[in-house]
Coordinates of C-alpha atoms in Angstrom, one line a residue:
M1 CA 141.5 129.2 -29.6
I2 CA 144.5 128.5 -26.9
L3 CA 147.4 130.6 -26.4
A4 CA 149.9 128.1 -28.8
D5 CA 147.7 128.7 -31.7
K6 CA 147.5 132.4 -31.2
I7 CA 151.1 132.9 -31.1
I8 CA 151.3 130.7 -34.5
E9 CA 148.5 132.3 -36.1
L10 CA 150.1 135.8 -35.2
R11 CA 153.5 134.7 -36.0
K12 CA 152.4 133.8 -39.4
K13 CA 150.2 136.5 -40.3
N14 CA 153.3 138.9 -39.7
G15 CA 155.5 136.8 -41.9
W16 CA 158.1 135.5 -39.5
S17 CA 159.9 132.2 -39.0
Q18 CA 160.3 131.0 -35.5
E19 CA 163.8 131.8 -35.7
E20 CA 162.8 135.5 -36.4
L21 CA 160.4 135.6 -33.7
A22 CA 162.9 134.2 -31.3
E23 CA 165.4 136.9 -32.1
K24 CA 162.7 139.5 -31.5
L25 CA 162.0 138.1 -28.0
D26 CA 165.8 137.3 -27.2
V27 CA 165.1 133.5 -26.6
S28 CA 165.8 130.2 -28.2
R29 CA 163.8 128.8 -31.3
Q30 CA 163.2 125.6 -29.2
S31 CA 161.3 128.0 -26.7
I32 CA 159.1 129.2 -29.4
S33 CA 158.3 125.5 -30.8
K34 CA 157.5 124.6 -27.1
W35 CA 155.3 127.3 -26.7
E36 CA 153.4 126.6 -30.5
S37 CA 153.3 122.8 -29.3
A38 CA 152.0 123.7 -26.2
Q39 CA 154.5 122.0 -24.3
S40 CA 155.4 125.2 -22.0
M41 CA 154.0 128.6 -21.5
P42 CA 155.9 131.7 -21.6
D43 CA 156.4 133.6 -18.6
M44 CA 154.5 137.2 -17.9
N45 CA 157.2 139.2 -19.2
K46 CA 157.4 137.1 -22.4
I47 CA 153.5 137.7 -23.0
L48 CA 153.9 141.4 -22.5
K49 CA 156.6 141.5 -25.0
L50 CA 154.7 139.2 -27.4
S51 CA 151.7 141.6 -26.8
E52 CA 153.9 144.5 -27.9
I53 CA 155.6 143.0 -31.0
F54 CA 152.1 141.3 -32.1
G55 CA 150.4 144.6 -31.4
V56 CA 147.2 143.0 -29.3
S57 CA 146.4 143.1 -26.1
T58 CA 147.4 140.6 -23.4
D59 CA 143.6 139.5 -23.0
Y60 CA 143.6 138.4 -26.7
L61 CA 146.8 136.0 -26.0
L62 CA 145.6 134.7 -22.4
K63 CA 141.9 134.2 -22.8
D64 CA 141.1 131.2 -24.6
E65 CA 137.7 132.4 -25.4
I66 CA 138.8 135.3 -27.2
E67 CA 139.0 134.3 -30.8
V68 CA 138.4 137.7 -32.8
L69 CA 141.1 140.5 -32.7
A70 CA 139.4 143.6 -31.9
A71 CA 139.2 146.3 -35.2
E72 CA 142.1 148.5 -33.6
D73 CA 144.3 145.4 -33.5
S74 CA 143.5 143.7 -36.9
G75 CA 145.6 146.5 -38.8
N76 CA 149.0 145.7 -37.1
Y77 CA 149.6 142.3 -39.2
D78 CA 152.2 142.6 -42.4
T79 CA 150.6 140.5 -44.8
G80 CA 152.5 141.5 -47.7
S81 CA 150.3 141.5 -51.1
Y82 CA 148.3 138.7 -49.8
E83 CA 144.5 139.5 -50.1
N84 CA 143.3 135.7 -49.1
V85 CA 144.6 133.7 -47.0
R86 CA 144.0 129.9 -47.7
M87 CA 142.7 127.7 -44.6
V88 CA 144.3 123.9 -44.6
S89 CA 142.3 121.2 -42.9
M90 CA 144.1 118.4 -41.2
E91 CA 142.9 116.0 -43.8
E92 CA 144.6 118.4 -46.4
A93 CA 147.6 118.3 -44.8
D94 CA 148.2 114.7 -44.1
G95 CA 147.4 113.8 -47.6
F96 CA 150.0 116.6 -48.7
L97 CA 152.6 115.0 -46.4
N98 CA 151.7 111.6 -47.7
F99 CA 152.0 112.5 -51.3
K100 CA 155.1 114.4 -50.7
N101 CA 156.8 111.4 -49.5
I102 CA 156.1 109.7 -52.9
F103 CA 157.0 112.7 -54.7
A104 CA 160.5 112.9 -52.8
S105 CA 160.7 109.2 -54.0
R106 CA 160.1 109.5 -57.3
I107 CA 161.8 112.9 -58.1
S108 CA 165.1 111.8 -56.4
I109 CA 165.2 108.5 -58.4
G110 CA 164.9 110.7 -61.5
V111 CA 167.9 112.9 -60.5
M112 CA 169.8 109.9 -59.9
M113 CA 168.8 108.5 -63.2
C114 CA 170.0 111.8 -64.9
I115 CA 173.6 111.5 -63.3
L116 CA 173.7 107.5 -64.1
S117 CA 172.8 107.9 -67.7
P118 CA 176.2 108.6 -69.5
I119 CA 177.8 105.7 -67.5
M120 CA 177.6 103.3 -70.5
I121 CA 178.5 105.7 -72.8
I122 CA 181.8 106.4 -71.3
L123 CA 182.6 102.6 -70.8
L124 CA 181.9 101.4 -74.0
S125 CA 183.6 104.1 -75.9
A126 CA 186.8 104.0 -73.7
G127 CA 186.6 100.1 -73.8
H128 CA 186.4 100.3 -77.9
E129 CA 189.4 102.8 -78.2
T130 CA 191.2 100.9 -75.3
G131 CA 190.6 97.5 -77.0
K132 CA 189.5 96.1 -73.6
I133 CA 186.1 95.9 -74.9
A134 CA 185.8 93.8 -78.1
I135 CA 182.9 96.2 -79.5
S136 CA 183.0 98.4 -82.5
E137 CA 182.6 102.3 -82.4
G138 CA 179.2 102.3 -84.2
S139 CA 178.0 99.5 -81.5
A140 CA 179.6 101.3 -78.6
N141 CA 177.9 104.6 -79.5
G142 CA 174.7 103.2 -80.3
I143 CA 174.4 101.2 -76.9
G144 CA 175.6 103.6 -74.8
F145 CA 172.9 106.5 -76.4
L146 CA 170.6 104.1 -76.2
M147 CA 170.8 103.4 -72.6
L148 CA 171.4 107.3 -71.9
F149 CA 167.9 108.0 -73.5
I150 CA 166.3 105.1 -71.7
L151 CA 167.4 106.7 -68.1
I152 CA 166.6 110.2 -69.3
G153 CA 163.3 109.3 -70.8
G154 CA 162.5 107.4 -67.6
A155 CA 163.6 110.5 -65.7
V156 CA 161.5 112.7 -67.5
A157 CA 158.6 110.6 -67.1
L158 CA 159.0 110.5 -63.2
F159 CA 159.4 114.4 -63.1
V160 CA 156.3 114.7 -65.1
I161 CA 154.1 112.4 -63.4
S162 CA 155.0 113.9 -60.2
G163 CA 154.9 117.3 -61.3
L164 CA 151.0 116.7 -62.2
G165 CA 150.0 115.3 -58.9
N166 CA 152.0 118.1 -57.2
S167 CA 150.1 120.7 -59.1
R168 CA 147.2 120.4 -56.6
Y169 CA 149.5 121.2 -53.7
E170 CA 151.1 124.4 -55.5
Y171 CA 149.3 127.0 -53.2
L172 CA 151.3 125.9 -50.4
E173 CA 154.3 127.1 -51.7
R174 CA 152.7 130.3 -53.5
E175 CA 150.3 131.2 -51.2
A176 CA 149.6 132.7 -47.7
I177 CA 148.0 130.1 -45.5
E178 CA 146.3 129.0 -42.2
T179 CA 146.1 125.8 -40.8
A180 CA 143.1 124.5 -39.0
Y181 CA 143.4 123.4 -34.9
G182 CA 146.1 120.7 -34.7
V183 CA 147.5 120.7 -38.0
S184 CA 150.8 122.6 -36.4
G185 CA 151.4 120.2 -33.7
M186 CA 150.8 117.3 -36.0
V187 CA 153.2 118.6 -38.6
R188 CA 156.0 119.6 -35.8
D189 CA 155.8 115.8 -34.2
R190 CA 156.1 114.3 -37.8
R191 CA 159.3 116.8 -38.1
E192 CA 161.0 116.0 -34.7
R193 CA 160.6 112.1 -35.6
F194 CA 162.3 112.7 -39.0
K195 CA 164.8 115.1 -37.8
N196 CA 167.4 112.3 -37.0
T197 CA 167.0 110.7 -40.1
Y198 CA 166.9 114.0 -42.2
T199 CA 170.4 114.7 -40.4
T200 CA 171.9 111.3 -41.1
M201 CA 170.9 110.6 -44.7
L202 CA 171.9 114.3 -45.8
T203 CA 174.9 114.0 -44.0
I204 CA 175.7 110.9 -46.0
G205 CA 174.6 112.5 -49.0
I206 CA 176.9 115.1 -48.4
V207 CA 179.8 113.3 -47.8
M208 CA 179.4 111.0 -50.8
C209 CA 179.4 114.3 -53.1
V210 CA 182.4 115.5 -51.6
I211 CA 184.3 111.8 -51.8
S212 CA 183.3 111.2 -55.3
A213 CA 186.3 112.2 -56.5
V214 CA 188.5 109.7 -54.7
P215 CA 188.1 106.8 -57.6
I216 CA 189.9 109.3 -59.7
F217 CA 192.6 109.9 -57.2
I218 CA 192.8 106.1 -57.0
A219 CA 193.2 105.7 -60.5
L220 CA 196.2 108.1 -60.8
I221 CA 197.9 105.9 -57.9
V222 CA 197.3 102.8 -59.6
V223 CA 198.0 103.1 -63.1
G224 CA 199.9 106.8 -63.5
E225 CA 198.8 109.5 -65.6
N226 CA 200.0 107.7 -68.8
G227 CA 198.0 104.8 -67.9
N228 CA 194.8 103.0 -69.8
D229 CA 192.2 105.1 -70.3
F230 CA 189.5 102.4 -69.7
Y231 CA 190.4 102.4 -65.8
Y232 CA 189.9 106.0 -65.8
A233 CA 186.6 105.7 -67.5
I234 CA 185.8 102.9 -64.5
A235 CA 186.8 105.5 -62.1
V236 CA 184.8 108.1 -63.3
A237 CA 181.9 105.8 -63.7
F238 CA 182.2 105.2 -59.9
L239 CA 182.7 108.9 -59.3
L240 CA 178.9 109.4 -61.1
I241 CA 177.7 106.5 -59.2
F242 CA 178.8 108.3 -55.8
V243 CA 177.3 111.6 -56.8
A244 CA 173.9 109.6 -58.1
I245 CA 173.3 108.0 -54.5
G246 CA 174.6 111.4 -52.7
S247 CA 172.2 113.2 -54.7
L248 CA 169.3 110.6 -54.1
L249 CA 169.7 111.1 -50.4
I250 CA 170.2 114.9 -50.4
V251 CA 167.2 115.5 -52.8
R252 CA 164.8 113.2 -51.1
V253 CA 165.0 114.3 -47.5
S254 CA 165.3 117.9 -48.7
I255 CA 161.7 117.3 -50.3
I256 CA 160.2 115.7 -47.2
W257 CA 161.6 118.3 -44.9
G258 CA 160.8 121.4 -47.2
S259 CA 157.0 119.7 -47.2
M260 CA 156.9 120.4 -43.3
Q261 CA 158.6 123.5 -43.7
M262 CA 155.8 124.7 -45.9
L263 CA 152.9 123.7 -43.7
L264 CA 154.6 125.7 -41.1
E265 CA 155.6 128.9 -43.1
E266 CA 159.1 128.6 -42.0
G267 CA 162.5 128.5 -43.5
G268 CA 162.0 129.7 -47.1
Y269 CA 158.4 129.2 -47.0
T270 CA 157.7 132.7 -44.9
R271 CA 155.2 135.0 -46.2
S272 CA 158.0 137.2 -47.1
E273 CA 159.9 134.9 -48.8
K274 CA 156.8 133.5 -50.9
L275 CA 156.2 137.2 -51.9
E276 CA 160.0 137.0 -53.1
N277 CA 159.9 133.9 -55.0
K278 CA 156.7 135.2 -56.8
K279 CA 158.7 138.0 -58.3
N280 CA 161.7 135.5 -59.2
E281 CA 159.5 133.4 -61.3
V282 CA 160.2 134.6 -64.5
F283 CA 164.1 134.9 -64.0
A284 CA 164.1 131.2 -62.8
G285 CA 162.1 129.8 -65.4
T286 CA 164.4 131.5 -68.0
Y287 CA 167.6 130.6 -66.0
W288 CA 167.1 127.2 -65.9
C289 CA 165.8 126.8 -69.4
L290 CA 169.1 128.2 -70.8
V291 CA 171.5 126.0 -68.2
T292 CA 169.4 123.1 -69.8
A293 CA 170.1 124.0 -73.1
G294 CA 173.8 124.7 -72.6
Y295 CA 174.1 121.3 -70.8
L296 CA 172.6 119.4 -73.4
A297 CA 174.3 121.4 -76.2
Y298 CA 177.8 120.9 -74.7
S299 CA 177.3 117.1 -74.0
F300 CA 176.1 116.4 -77.2
I301 CA 178.8 118.5 -79.3
T302 CA 181.9 117.2 -77.1
N303 CA 180.6 114.1 -76.1
R304 CA 181.9 114.7 -72.8
W305 CA 179.0 113.5 -70.4
D306 CA 181.9 112.6 -67.8
R307 CA 182.2 116.5 -67.4
S308 CA 179.0 118.1 -68.2
W309 CA 177.2 117.1 -65.4
I310 CA 179.2 119.7 -63.0
V311 CA 176.9 122.5 -64.9
W312 CA 173.9 121.2 -62.3
P313 CA 175.9 122.2 -59.3
V314 CA 177.8 125.6 -60.5
A315 CA 174.1 126.6 -61.9
G316 CA 172.8 126.2 -58.6
V317 CA 175.0 128.0 -56.5
L318 CA 175.2 130.8 -59.4
Y319 CA 171.2 131.0 -59.2
G320 CA 171.3 131.5 -55.4
A321 CA 174.0 134.5 -56.2
L322 CA 172.0 135.9 -58.9
V323 CA 168.7 136.0 -56.7
A324 CA 170.4 137.3 -53.4
V325 CA 171.6 140.3 -56.0
L326 CA 168.0 140.9 -57.4
K327 CA 166.6 141.3 -53.8
A328 CA 169.3 143.6 -53.0
V329 CA 168.5 145.8 -56.2
R330 CA 164.8 145.5 -55.4
S331 CA 165.3 146.5 -51.4
R332 CA 167.1 149.5 -52.8
A333 CA 164.7 150.7 -55.4

């Protein structure tokens, strides 16, 4: 086993990300990445520091023929509460990344369909009330709700199909893993090639969500506060279209990027984070069920689908805050 693979193995067994190891060594994350992909070698001072941090001998790090840790070294790892570590082969890793590309497309399209689903209700209802569309109230509501349920039904079908396919890879998100020789290098290479696409699409998606309110302001400028409500309905429709496209881009590239982070056990997928997520499973399931119930109840009772979508970004931010609070409480207990 070469030094690059040993650094990866030791870092993962300690549950550290590249950023965390870089901080301990007082080097950049890019340096750690180059060491782990065998693009460069740490100098002797860093070798000594690695030996000290990992609790292993310099012989183990430098001699390729030494692949098994001595008994006195093996107890220095912080493997959390994991009793077994799952091995991931090159074939399995490649299959996972290819599946996640398909999974990301399905999930992002499903999210977009959910956001777009109330547009027909909004336009037809406003068209009926203002007389801009010659349609009865019953027909407007009937057609609008039909389109809503078709889009939501299609989205749910995509989520279910994707979820069933993803179930065989759930262990990557939940369990400690070890990757076979060459897997980490392959994943890093794919991540590096995807990095520009990820940054560009994520930026465009965020910008589209930020500027989604522009059609509302344009409507205010053009028709004024007391203008025809139908024009405001059109503005809201464009707002939802902007949010839907932005969300599609954000969700798709985030899932693909996250899949590579899973295999590298970096970002939010370090072993310590996986253990923390296991503790939050019950809370997360209850929380999102309540949010979904609240969203549907409010939307159907008030028929304000043009406003109720805001529940999701608010709920997402609130969830992050609540998880942080739970983590802080546990650390003090």
